[in-house]
Tab-separated table of C-alpha atoms in Angstrom:
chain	number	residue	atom	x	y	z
N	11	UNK	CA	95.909	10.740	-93.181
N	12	UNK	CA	97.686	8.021	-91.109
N	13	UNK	CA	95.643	9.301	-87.962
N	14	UNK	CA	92.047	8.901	-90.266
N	15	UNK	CA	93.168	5.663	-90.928
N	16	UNK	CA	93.574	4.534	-87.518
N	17	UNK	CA	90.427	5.553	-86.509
N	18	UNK	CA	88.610	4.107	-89.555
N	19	UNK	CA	90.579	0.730	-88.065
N	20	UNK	CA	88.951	1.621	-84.132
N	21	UNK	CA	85.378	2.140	-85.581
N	22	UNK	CA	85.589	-1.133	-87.158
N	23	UNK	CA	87.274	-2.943	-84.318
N	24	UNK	CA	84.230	-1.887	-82.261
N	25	UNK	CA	81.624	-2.584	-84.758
N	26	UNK	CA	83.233	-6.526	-84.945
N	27	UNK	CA	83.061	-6.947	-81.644
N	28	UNK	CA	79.365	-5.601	-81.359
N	29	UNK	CA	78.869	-7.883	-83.773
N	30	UNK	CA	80.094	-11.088	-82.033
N	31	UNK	CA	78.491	-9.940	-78.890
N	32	UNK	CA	74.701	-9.548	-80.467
N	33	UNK	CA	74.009	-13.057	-79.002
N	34	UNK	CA	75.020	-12.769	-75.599
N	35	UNK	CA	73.298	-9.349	-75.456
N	36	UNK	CA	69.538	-11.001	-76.089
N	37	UNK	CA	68.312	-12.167	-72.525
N	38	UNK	CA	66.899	-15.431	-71.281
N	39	UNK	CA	63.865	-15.766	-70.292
N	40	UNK	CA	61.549	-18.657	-68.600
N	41	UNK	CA	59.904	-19.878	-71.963
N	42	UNK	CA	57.091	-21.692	-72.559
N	43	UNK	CA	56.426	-23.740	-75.651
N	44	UNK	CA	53.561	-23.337	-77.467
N	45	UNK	CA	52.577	-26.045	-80.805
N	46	UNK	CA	50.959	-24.700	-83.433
N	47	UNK	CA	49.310	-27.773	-85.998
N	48	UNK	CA	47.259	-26.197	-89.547
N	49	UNK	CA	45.739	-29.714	-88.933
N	50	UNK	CA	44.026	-29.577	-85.363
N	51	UNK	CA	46.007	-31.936	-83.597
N	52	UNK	CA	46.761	-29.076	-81.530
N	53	UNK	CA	44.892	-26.405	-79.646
N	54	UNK	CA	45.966	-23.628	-81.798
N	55	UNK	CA	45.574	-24.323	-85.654
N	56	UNK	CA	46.872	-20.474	-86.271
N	57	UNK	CA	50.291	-18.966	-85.402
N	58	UNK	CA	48.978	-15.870	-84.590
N	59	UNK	CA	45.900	-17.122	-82.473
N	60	UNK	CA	49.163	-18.425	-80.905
N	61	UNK	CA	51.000	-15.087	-80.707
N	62	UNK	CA	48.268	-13.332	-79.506
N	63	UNK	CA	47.762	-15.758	-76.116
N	64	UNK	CA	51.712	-16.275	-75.974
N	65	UNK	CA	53.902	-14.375	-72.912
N	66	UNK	CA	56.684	-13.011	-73.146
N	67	UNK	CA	59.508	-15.170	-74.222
N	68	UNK	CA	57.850	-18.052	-75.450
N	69	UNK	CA	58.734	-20.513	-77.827
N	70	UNK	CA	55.842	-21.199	-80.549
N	71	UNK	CA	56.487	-24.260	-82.863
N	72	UNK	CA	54.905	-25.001	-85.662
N	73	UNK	CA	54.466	-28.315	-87.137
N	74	UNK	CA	54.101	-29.023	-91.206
N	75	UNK	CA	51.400	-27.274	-93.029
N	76	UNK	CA	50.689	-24.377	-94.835
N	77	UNK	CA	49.192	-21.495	-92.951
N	78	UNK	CA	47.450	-18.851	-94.998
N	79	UNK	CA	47.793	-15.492	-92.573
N	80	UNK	CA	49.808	-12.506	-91.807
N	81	UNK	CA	51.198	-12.260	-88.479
N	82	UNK	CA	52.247	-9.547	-86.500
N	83	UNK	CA	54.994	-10.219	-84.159
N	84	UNK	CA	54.318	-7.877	-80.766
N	85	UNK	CA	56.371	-9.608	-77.875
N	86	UNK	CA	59.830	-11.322	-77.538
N	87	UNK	CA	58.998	-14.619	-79.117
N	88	UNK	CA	60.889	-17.588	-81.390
N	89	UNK	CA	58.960	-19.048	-83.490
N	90	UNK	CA	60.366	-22.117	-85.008
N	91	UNK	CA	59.262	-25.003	-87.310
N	92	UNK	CA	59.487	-28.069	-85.723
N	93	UNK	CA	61.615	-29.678	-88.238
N	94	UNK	CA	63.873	-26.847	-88.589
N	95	UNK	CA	62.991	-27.491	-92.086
N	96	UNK	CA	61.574	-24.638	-93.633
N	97	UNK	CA	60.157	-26.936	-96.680
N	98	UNK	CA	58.219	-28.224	-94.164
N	99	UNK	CA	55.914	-24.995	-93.047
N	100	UNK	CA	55.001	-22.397	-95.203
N	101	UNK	CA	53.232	-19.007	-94.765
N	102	UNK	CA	50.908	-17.861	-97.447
N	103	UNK	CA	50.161	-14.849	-96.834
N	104	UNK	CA	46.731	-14.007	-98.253
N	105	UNK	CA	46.923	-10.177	-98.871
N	106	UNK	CA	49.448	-8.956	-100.836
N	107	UNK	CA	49.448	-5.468	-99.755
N	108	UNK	CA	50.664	-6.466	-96.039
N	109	UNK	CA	53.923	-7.386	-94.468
N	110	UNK	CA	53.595	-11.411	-94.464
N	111	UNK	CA	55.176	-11.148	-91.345
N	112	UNK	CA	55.494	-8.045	-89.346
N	113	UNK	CA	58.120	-8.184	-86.318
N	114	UNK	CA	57.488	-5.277	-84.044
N	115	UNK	CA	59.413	-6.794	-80.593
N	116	UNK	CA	63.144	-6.952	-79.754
N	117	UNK	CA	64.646	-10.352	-79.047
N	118	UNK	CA	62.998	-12.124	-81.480
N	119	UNK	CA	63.666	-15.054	-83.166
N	120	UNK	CA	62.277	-16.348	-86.217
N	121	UNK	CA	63.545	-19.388	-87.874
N	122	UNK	CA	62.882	-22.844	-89.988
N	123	UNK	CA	59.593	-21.403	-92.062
N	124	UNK	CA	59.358	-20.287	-96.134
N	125	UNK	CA	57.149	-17.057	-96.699
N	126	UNK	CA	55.215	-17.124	-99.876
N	127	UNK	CA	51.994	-15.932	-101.266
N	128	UNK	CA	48.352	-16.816	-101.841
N	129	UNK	CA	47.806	-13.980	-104.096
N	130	UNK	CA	49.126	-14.775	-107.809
N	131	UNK	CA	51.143	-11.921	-107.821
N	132	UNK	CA	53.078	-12.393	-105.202
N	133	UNK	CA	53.539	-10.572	-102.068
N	134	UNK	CA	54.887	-6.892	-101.053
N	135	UNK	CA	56.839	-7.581	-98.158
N	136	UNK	CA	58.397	-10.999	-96.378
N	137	UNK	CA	59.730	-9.486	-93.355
N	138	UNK	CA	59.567	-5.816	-91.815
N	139	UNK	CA	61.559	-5.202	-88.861
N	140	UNK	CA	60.826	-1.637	-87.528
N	141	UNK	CA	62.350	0.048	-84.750
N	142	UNK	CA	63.528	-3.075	-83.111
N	143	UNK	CA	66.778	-4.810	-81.542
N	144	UNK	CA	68.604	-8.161	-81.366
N	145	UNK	CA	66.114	-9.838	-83.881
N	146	UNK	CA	67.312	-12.941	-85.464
N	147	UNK	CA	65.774	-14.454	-88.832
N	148	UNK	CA	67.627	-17.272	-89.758
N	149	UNK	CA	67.322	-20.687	-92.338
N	150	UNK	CA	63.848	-19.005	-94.176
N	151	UNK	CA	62.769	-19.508	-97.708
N	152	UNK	CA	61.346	-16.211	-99.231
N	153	UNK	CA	59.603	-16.909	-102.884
N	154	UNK	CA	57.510	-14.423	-104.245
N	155	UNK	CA	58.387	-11.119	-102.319
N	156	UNK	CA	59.064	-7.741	-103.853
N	157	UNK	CA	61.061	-7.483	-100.716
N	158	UNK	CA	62.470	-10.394	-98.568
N	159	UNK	CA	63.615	-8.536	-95.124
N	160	UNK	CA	62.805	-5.032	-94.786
N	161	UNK	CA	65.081	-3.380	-91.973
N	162	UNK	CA	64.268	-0.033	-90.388
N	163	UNK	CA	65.855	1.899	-87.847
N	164	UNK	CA	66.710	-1.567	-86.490
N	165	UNK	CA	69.812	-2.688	-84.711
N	166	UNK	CA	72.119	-5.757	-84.024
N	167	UNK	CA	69.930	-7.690	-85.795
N	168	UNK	CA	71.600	-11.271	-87.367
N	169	UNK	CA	70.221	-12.638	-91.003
N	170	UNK	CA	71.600	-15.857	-91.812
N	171	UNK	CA	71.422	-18.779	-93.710
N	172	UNK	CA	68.212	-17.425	-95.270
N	173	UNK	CA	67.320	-18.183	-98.634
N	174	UNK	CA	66.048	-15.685	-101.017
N	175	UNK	CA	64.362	-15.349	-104.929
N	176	UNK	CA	63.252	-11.940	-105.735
N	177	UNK	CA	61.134	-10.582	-108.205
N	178	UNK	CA	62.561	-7.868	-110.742
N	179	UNK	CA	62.464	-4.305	-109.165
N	180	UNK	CA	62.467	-5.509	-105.983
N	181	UNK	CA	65.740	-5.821	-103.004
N	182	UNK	CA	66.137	-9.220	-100.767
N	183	UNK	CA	67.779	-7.643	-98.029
N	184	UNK	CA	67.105	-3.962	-97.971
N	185	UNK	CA	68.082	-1.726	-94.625
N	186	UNK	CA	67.084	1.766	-94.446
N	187	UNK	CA	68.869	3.715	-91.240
N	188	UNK	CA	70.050	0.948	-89.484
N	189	UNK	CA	73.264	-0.523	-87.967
N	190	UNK	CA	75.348	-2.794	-86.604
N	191	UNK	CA	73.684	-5.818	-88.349
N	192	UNK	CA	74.866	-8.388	-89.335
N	193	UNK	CA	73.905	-10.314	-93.030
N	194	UNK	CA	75.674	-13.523	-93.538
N	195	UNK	CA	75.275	-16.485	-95.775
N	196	UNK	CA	72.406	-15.599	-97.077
N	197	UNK	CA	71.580	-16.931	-100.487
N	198	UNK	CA	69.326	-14.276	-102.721
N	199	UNK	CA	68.844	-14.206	-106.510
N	200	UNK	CA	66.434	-12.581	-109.178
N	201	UNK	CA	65.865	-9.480	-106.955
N	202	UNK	CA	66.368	-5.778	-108.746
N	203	UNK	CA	68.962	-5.232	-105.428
N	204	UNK	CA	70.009	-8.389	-103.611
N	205	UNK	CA	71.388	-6.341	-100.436
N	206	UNK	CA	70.716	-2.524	-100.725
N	207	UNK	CA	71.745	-0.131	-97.845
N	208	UNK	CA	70.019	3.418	-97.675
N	209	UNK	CA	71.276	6.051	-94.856
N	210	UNK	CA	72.998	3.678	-93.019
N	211	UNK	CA	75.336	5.369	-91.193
N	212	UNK	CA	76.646	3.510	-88.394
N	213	UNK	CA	77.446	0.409	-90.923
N	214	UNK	CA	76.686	-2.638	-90.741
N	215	UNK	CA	78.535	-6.154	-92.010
N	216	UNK	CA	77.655	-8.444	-94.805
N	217	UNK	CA	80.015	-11.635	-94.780
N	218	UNK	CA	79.694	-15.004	-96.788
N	219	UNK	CA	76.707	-13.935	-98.680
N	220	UNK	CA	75.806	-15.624	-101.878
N	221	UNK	CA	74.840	-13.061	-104.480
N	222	UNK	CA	73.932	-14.044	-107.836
N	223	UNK	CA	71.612	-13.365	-111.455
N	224	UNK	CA	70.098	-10.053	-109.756
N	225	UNK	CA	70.318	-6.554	-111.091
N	226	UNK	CA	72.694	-5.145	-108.650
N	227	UNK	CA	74.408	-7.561	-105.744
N	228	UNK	CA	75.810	-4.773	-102.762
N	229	UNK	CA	74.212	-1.592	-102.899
N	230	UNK	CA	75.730	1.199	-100.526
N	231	UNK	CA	73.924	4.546	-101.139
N	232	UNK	CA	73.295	7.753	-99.545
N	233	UNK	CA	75.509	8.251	-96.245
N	234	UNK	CA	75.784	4.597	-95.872
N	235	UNK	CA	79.042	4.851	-94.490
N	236	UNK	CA	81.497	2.234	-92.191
N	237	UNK	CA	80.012	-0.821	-93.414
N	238	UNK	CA	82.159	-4.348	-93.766
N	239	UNK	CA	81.685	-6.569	-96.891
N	240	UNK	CA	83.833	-9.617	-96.807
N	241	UNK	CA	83.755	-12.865	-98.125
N	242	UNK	CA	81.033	-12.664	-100.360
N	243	UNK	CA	80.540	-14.389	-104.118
N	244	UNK	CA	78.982	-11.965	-106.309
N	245	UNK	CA	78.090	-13.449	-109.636
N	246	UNK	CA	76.655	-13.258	-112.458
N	247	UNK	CA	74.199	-9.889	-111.938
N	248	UNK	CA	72.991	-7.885	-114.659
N	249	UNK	CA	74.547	-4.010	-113.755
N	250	UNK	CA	76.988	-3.647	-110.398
N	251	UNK	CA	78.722	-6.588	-108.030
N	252	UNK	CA	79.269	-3.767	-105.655
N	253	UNK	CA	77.653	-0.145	-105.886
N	254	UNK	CA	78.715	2.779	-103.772
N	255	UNK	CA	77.792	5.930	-104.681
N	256	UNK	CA	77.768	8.939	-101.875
N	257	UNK	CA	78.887	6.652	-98.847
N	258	UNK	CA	82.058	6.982	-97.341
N	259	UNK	CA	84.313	4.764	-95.101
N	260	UNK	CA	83.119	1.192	-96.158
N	261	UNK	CA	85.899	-1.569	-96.225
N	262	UNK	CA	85.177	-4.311	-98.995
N	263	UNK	CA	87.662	-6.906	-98.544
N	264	UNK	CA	88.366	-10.409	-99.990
N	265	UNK	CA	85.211	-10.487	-102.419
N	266	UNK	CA	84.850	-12.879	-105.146
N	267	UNK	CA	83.363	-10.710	-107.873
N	268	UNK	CA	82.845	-12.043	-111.254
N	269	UNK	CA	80.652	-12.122	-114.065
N	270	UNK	CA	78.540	-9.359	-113.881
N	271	UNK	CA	78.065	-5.928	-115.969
N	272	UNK	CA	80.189	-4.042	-113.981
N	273	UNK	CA	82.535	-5.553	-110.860
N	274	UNK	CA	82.555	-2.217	-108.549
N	275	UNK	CA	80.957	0.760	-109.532
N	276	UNK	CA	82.547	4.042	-107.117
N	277	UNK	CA	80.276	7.103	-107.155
N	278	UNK	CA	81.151	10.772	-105.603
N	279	UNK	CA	82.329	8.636	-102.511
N	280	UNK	CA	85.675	8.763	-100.757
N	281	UNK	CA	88.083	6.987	-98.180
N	282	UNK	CA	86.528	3.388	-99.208
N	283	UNK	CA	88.583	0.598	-98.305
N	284	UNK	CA	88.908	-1.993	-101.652
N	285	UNK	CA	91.382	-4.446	-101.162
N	286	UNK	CA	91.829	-8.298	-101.948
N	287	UNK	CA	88.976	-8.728	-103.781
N	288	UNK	CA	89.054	-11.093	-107.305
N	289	UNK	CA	87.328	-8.900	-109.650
N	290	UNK	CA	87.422	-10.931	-112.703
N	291	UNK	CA	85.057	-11.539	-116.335
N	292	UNK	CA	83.216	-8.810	-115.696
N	293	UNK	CA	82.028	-6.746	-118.972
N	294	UNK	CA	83.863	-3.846	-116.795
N	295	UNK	CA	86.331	-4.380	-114.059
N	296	UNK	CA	85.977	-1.047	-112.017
N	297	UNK	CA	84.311	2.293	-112.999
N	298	UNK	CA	84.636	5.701	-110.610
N	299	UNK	CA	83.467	9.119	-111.045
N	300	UNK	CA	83.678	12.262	-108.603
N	301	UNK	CA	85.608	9.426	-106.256
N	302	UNK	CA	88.230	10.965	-104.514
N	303	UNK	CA	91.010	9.493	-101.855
N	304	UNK	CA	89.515	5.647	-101.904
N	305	UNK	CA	92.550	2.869	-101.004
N	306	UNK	CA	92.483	0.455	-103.835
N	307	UNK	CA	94.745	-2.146	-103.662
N	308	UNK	CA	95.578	-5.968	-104.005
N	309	UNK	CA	93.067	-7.064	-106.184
N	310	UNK	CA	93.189	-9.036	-109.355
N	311	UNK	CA	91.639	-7.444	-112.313
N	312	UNK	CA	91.049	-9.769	-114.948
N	313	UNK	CA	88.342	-8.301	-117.017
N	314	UNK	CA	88.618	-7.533	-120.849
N	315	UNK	CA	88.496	-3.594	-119.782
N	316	UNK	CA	89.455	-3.386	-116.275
N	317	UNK	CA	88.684	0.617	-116.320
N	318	UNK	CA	85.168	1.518	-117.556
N	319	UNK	CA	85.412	5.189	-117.261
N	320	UNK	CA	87.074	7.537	-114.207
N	321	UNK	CA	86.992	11.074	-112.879
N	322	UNK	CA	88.815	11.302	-109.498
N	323	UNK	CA	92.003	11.031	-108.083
N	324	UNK	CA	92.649	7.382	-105.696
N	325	UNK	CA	95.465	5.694	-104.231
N	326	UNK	CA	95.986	1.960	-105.909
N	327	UNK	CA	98.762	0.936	-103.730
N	328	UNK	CA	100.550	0.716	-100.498
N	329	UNK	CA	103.958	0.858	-99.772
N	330	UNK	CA	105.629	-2.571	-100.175
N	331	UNK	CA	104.637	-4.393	-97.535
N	332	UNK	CA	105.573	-8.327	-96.623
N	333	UNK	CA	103.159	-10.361	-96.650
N	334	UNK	CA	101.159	-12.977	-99.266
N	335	UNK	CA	99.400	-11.009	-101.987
N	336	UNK	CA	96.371	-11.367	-103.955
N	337	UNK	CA	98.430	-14.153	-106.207
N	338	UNK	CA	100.673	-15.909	-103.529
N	339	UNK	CA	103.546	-14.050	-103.951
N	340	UNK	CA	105.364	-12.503	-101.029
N	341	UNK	CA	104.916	-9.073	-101.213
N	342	UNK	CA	101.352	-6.326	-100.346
N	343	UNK	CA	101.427	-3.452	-103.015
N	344	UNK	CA	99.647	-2.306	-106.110
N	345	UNK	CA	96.915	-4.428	-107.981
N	346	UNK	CA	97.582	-6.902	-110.210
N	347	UNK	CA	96.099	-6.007	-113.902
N	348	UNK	CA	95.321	-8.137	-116.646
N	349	UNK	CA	92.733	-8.870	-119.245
N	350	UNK	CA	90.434	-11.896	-120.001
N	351	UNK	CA	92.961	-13.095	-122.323
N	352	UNK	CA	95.898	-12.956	-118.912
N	353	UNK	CA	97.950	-10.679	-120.705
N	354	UNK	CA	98.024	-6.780	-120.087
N	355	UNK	CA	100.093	-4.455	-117.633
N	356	UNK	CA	100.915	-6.829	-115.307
N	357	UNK	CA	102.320	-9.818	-117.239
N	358	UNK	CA	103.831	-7.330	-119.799
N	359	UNK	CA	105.676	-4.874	-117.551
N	360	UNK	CA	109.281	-6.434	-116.570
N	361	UNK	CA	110.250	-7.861	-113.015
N	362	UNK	CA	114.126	-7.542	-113.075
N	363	UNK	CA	114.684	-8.417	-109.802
N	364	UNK	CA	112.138	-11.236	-108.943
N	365	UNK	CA	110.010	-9.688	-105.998
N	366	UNK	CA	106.836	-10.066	-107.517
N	367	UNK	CA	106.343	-6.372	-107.872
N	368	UNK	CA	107.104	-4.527	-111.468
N	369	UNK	CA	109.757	-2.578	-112.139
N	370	UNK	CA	107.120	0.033	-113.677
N	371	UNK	CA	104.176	1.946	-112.860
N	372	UNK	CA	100.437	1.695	-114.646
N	373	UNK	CA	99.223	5.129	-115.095
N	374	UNK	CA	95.604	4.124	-114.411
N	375	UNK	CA	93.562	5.541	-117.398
N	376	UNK	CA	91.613	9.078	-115.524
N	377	UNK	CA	92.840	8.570	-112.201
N	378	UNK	CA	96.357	8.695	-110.638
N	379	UNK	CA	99.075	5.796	-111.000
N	380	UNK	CA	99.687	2.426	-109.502
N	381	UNK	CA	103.097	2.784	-108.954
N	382	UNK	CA	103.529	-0.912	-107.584
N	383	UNK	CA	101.623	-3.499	-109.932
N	384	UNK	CA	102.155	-6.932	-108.964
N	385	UNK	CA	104.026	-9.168	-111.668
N	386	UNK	CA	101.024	-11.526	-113.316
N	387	UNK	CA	103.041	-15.385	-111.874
N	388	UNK	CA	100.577	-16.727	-113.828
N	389	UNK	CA	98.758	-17.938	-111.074
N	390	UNK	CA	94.357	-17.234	-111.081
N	391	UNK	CA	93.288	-16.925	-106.918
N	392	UNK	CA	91.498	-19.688	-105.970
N	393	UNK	CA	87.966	-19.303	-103.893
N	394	UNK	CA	88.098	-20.902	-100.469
N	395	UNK	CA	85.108	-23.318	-100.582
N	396	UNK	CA	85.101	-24.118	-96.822
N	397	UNK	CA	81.607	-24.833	-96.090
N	398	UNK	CA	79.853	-21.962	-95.545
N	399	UNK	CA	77.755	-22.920	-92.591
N	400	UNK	CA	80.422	-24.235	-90.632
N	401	UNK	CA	82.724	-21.553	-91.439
N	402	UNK	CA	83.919	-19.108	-88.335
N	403	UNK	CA	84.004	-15.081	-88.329
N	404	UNK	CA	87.709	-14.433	-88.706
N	405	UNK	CA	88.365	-10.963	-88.842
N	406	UNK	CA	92.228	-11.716	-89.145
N	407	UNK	CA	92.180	-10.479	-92.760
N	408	UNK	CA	90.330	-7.246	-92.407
N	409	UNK	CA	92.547	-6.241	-89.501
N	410	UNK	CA	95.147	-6.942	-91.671
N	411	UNK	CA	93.798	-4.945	-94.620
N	412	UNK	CA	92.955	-1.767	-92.180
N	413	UNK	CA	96.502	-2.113	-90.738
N	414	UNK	CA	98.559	-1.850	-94.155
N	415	UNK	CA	96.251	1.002	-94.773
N	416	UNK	CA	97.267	3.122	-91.925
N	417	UNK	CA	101.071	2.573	-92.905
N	418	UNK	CA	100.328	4.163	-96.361
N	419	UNK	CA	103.540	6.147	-97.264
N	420	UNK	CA	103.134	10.049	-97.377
N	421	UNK	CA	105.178	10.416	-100.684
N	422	UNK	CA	104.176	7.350	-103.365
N	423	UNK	CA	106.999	5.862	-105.493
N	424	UNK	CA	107.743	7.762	-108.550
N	425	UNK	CA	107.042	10.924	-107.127
């Protein structure tokens, strides 16, 4: 088990560092920069009469307007608004049953622009990326779309800072066999699925998003294994926070997950990774079934039932480790359990000699024990509220989190 472990903690050692190094993979070229103006103070009024005479490389920006067309992306281009303001240019696109904007080149940036549409009902697609590398959409408004960014068979692709309300039924992010991408601060709300991974096998990492009134917020289904999910707020959606169901090796670490129908839903999936994550007023805290050998420990469940319903057999602890917990205290174990009240197993169970970890075990209702609760101190976690945009990758706390999972003690206290 201990060598598994240490592997999971190599695969995602490489995936971070692919990761970091998307930038410095995308080549420079000798650029050009082509203005685009809707009003004619330019020669090209359209940004894809400007695509379509661009070279390789070029930079296309477009100054304040609204431009009612579909574009198709074909060459290695950014295209930028001049502003950087994407209030300031807006694509309508005028037929709803095409991608609004269709990226079909690697190295590609698009940035600074809001994607709507003309038609009343709004539009299919925002962004497709098919087949492609090293694209970059970043600081977009999407308003309208069934889906915002469609990702297929795409890799090392960064979305950032975009900016996202869904219609019902649909997904803002949505990737479909592709990896190593990387989905941070994005903002999305009102979609059926704000992020939803399909067959995503090589994972991919979603960090700092902002998740909130959708159906579901983190979908991971079918073979979407190895994927990262730190540092996201997931509030206030209608069914899951964070879905897995058949996907295997994911690590979802230091989540803020509150307010919704369920906090993390586990489904016939196995050796997931859930550790310091607040899972707190949600109708239900966690619910698994057929979800066997997942690491779930160091969280705070304060929900007013923590366990919706179960059929598996996990691991909720690690051996005591040193180290600050969930709550402050000084010690890495079990979970800390309480209801939306802050009584229940872990302010009730007794502490005799002070270290922060009870004296007893929970037997956690259809699934196994937590032989190492943490003693409720009273204390609720506070959310870091660094700014977001300013705020490093730090992968200090997931290392840490993959580490005290490889030291997992054979035989478990009690036993």
């Amino acid at each position: 088990m201990v060598e598994k472990l240490l592997e999971s903690v190599k695969k995602f050692f490489f995936l971070a560092f692919l990761v970091i190094a998307i930038p410095a993979s995308i080549p420079i070229a000798c650029a050009g920069d082509i203005t685009v103006d809707v009003n004619g103070s330019e020669k090209y009024t359209s940004i894809q009469a400007a695509i379509n005479e661009s070279s390789n490389g070029d930079n296309i920006i477009v100054l304040s307007g609204v431009y009612i067309e579909n574009l198709v992306i074909d060459k290695p281009l950014t295209i930028v608004s001049k502003t950087g303001d994407p209030t300031d240019v807006t694509i309508k696109a005028p037929l709803p049953d095409v991608v609004a904007v269709e990226i079909d080149a690697n190295n590609t940036v698009f940035k600074g622009i809001t994607i709507t549409s003309y038609y009343r009902l709004g539009q299919d697609y925002g962004i497709v990326i098919m087949d492609n590398e090293n694209v970059t959409v970043e600081n977009n408004i999407f308003t309208g779309c069934k889906k915002g960014i469609t990702i297929v068979r795409s890799y090392n692709c960064i979305i950032e800072d975009n900016y996202m309300e869904g219609k019902k039924g649909g997904k803002g992010i949505d990737l479909y066999l592709a990896g190593n991408n990387l989905i941070r601060r994005n903002t999305i709300t009102k979609s059926g699925g704000a992020i939803w991974e399909d067959y995503c096998e090589i994972g991919n990492v979603y960090h700092e998003n902002n998740l909130s009134e959708n159906w579901n917020g983190i979908t991971l289904i079918h073979d979407s294994d190895n994927s990262l999910v730190y540092d996201n707020l997931i509030q206030g959606n209608e069914n899951d926070g964070i879905s897995i169901s058949w996907a295997d090796n994911n690590v979802i670490v230091n989540n803020w997950i509150i307010e919704n129908g369920q906090g993390i839903n586990i489904y016939d999936s196995k050796h997931n990774n859930i550790s310091s994550n607040v899972v707190m007023d949600n109708t239900y805290g966690i619910e698994f079934a057929s979800a066997y050998s997942n690491l779930i420990y160091n969280n705070y469940f304060r929900n007013p039932t923590n366990i919706a319903w179960g059929d598996g057999l996990n691991t909720w602890n690690v051996s005591k480790t040193p180290g600050e917990n969930i709550i402050g205290e000084s010690y890495i174990a079990g979970n800390c359990w309480l209801d939306d009240g802050g009584n229940g197993i872990s302010h009730e169970l007794p502490d005799l000699n002070g270290d922060g970890i009870c004296d007893e075990g929970y037997d956690v209702e259809y699934d196994g024990w937590d032989y190492l609760p943490l003693k409720d101190n009273g204390k609720i976690p506070q959310r870091n509220h660094t700014e977001i945009k300013q705020a490093p990758i730090n992968f200090d706390l997931i290392i840490n989190a993959l580490l005290l999972a490889a030291i997992i003690v054979k035989k478990r206290r009690g036993k």
